[in-house]
Coordinates of C-alpha atoms in Angstrom, one line a residue:
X1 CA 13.0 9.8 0.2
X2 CA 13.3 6.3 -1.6
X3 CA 10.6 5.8 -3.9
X4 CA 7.9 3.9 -3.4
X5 CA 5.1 1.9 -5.1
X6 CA 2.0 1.6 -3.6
X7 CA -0.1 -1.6 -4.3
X8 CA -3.2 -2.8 -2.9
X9 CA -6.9 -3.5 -3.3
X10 CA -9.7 -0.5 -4.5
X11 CA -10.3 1.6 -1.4
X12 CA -7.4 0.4 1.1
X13 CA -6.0 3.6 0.7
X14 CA -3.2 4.1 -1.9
X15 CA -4.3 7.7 -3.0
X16 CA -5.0 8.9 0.8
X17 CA -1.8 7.8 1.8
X18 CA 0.0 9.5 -1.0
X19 CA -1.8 12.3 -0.3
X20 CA -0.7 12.0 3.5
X21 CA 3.1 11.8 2.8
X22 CA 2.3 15.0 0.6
X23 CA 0.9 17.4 2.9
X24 CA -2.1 18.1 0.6
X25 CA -5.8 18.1 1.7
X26 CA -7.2 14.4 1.9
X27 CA -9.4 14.2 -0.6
X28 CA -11.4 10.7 -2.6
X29 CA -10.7 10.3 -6.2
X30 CA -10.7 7.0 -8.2
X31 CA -6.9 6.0 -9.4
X32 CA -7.9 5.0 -12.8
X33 CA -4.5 4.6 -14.2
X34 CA -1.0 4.5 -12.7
X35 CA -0.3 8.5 -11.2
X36 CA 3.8 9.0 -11.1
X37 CA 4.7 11.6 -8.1
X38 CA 8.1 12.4 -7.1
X39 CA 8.8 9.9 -4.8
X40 CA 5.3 7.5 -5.0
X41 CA 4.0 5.6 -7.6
X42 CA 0.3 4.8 -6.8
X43 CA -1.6 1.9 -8.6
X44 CA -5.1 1.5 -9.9
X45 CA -6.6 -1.5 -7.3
X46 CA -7.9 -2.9 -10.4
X47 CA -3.9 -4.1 -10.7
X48 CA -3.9 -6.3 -7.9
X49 CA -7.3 -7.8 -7.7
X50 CA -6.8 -8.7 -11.5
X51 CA -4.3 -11.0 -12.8
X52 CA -3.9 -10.3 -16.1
X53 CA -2.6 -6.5 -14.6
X54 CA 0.7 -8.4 -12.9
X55 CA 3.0 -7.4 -15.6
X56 CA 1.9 -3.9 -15.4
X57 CA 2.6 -4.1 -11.9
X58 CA 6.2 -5.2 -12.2
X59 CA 6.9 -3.1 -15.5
X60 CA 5.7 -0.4 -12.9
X61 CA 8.3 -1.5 -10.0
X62 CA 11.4 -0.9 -12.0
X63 CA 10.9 2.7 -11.4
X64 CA 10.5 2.1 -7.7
X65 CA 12.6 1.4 -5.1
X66 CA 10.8 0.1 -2.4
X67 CA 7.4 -2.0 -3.1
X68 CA 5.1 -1.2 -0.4
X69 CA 1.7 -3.9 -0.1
X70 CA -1.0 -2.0 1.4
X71 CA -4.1 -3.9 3.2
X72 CA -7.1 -2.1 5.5
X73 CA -8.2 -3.4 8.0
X74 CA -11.5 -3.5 6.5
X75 CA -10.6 -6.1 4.2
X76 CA -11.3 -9.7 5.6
X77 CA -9.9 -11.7 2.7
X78 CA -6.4 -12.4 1.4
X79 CA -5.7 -9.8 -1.6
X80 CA -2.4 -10.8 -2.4
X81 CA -1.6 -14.4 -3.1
X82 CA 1.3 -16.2 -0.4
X83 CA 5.1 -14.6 -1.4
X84 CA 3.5 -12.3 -3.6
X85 CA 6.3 -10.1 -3.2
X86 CA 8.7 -12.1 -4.8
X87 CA 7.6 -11.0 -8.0
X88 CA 9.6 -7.9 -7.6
X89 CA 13.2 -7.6 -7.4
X90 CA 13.0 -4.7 -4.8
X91 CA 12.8 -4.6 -1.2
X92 CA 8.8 -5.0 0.1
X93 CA 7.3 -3.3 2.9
X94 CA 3.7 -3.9 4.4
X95 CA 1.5 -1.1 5.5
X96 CA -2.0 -2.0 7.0
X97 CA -4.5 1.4 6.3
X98 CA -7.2 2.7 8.1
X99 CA -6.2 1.5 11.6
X100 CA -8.3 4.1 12.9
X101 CA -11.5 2.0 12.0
X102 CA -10.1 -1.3 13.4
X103 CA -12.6 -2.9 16.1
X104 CA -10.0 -4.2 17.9
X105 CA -6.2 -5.3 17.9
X106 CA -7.0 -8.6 16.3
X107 CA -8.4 -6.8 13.4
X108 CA -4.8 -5.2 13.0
X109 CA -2.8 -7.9 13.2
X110 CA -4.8 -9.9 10.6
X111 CA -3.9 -7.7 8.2
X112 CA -0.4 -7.6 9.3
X113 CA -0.4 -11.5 8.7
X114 CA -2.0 -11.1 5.2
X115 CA 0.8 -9.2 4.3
X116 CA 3.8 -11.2 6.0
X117 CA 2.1 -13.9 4.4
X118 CA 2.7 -11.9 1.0
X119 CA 5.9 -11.7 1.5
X120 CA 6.3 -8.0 3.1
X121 CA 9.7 -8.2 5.6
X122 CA 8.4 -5.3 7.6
X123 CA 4.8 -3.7 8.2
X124 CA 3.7 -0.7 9.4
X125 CA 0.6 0.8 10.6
X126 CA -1.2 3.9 9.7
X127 CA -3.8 6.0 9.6
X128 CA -3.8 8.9 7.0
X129 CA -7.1 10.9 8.6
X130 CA -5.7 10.8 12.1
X131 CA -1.5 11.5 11.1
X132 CA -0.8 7.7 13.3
X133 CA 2.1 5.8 11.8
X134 CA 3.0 8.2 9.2
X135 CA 6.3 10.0 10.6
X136 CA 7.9 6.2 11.0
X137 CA 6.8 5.1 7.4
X138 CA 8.5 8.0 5.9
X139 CA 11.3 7.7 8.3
X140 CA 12.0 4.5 7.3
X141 CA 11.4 5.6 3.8
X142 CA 14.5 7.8 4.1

């Protein structure tokens, strides 16, 4: 499998995804600093929704190589700013989390626009506590 770093918001769902792709029990822990597995890279939230953390971000990327954006459907507002992708010299993916708790389809494809509007060329949907989405992600990870 390529390797992948994750980036999103606190609580969209880095670590549970990770997790997912794993095969290890879902369980919550705060990412307080960057946690290198064999083919993720998960990212503290704190990177994205702070600035000054960008250059972490794409010190972080060179080990990577796909970038994946993550945004939940839970989250109403823009996380990443417009082409946000282009920061990275790597091909970027979208994946829109927790598509299990979406209200409706509209809820879905607002995140999907966040993140094409970030600058991700292909977005996926999943949900890590009910397995949807996750066999194409990693197929297209391969």
């Amino acid at each position: 499998m390529k390797k992948v770093m994750f980036i999103g918001s606190i609580g969209c769902g880095k670590t549970t995804l990770c997790q997912r792709i794993k095969g290890v029990e879902l369980s919550y822990h705060k990412t307080q600093a960057v946690q290198f597995h064999a083919d993720m890279i998960d990212t503290p939230g704190e990177f994205i929704q702070h600035r000054q953390y960008y250059s972490a971000l794409t010190v972080t990327a060179a080990e990577a190589e796909v970038v994946a954006l993550l945004a939940s459907v839970s989250e109403k507002e823009q996380v990443f700013a417009p082409l946000f992708a282009t920061l990275f010299a790597k091909p970027t993916i979208g994946i829109v989390t927790k598509i299990d708790l979406a209200e409706n389809e509209a809820d879905i494809l607002a995140a999907e626009k966040r993140l094409y509007l970030a600058g991700a060329k292909v977005v996926f949907r999943v949900s890590s506590y009910e397995d949807a989405g996750i066999k194409e992600l990693v197929d297209y990870l391969q």
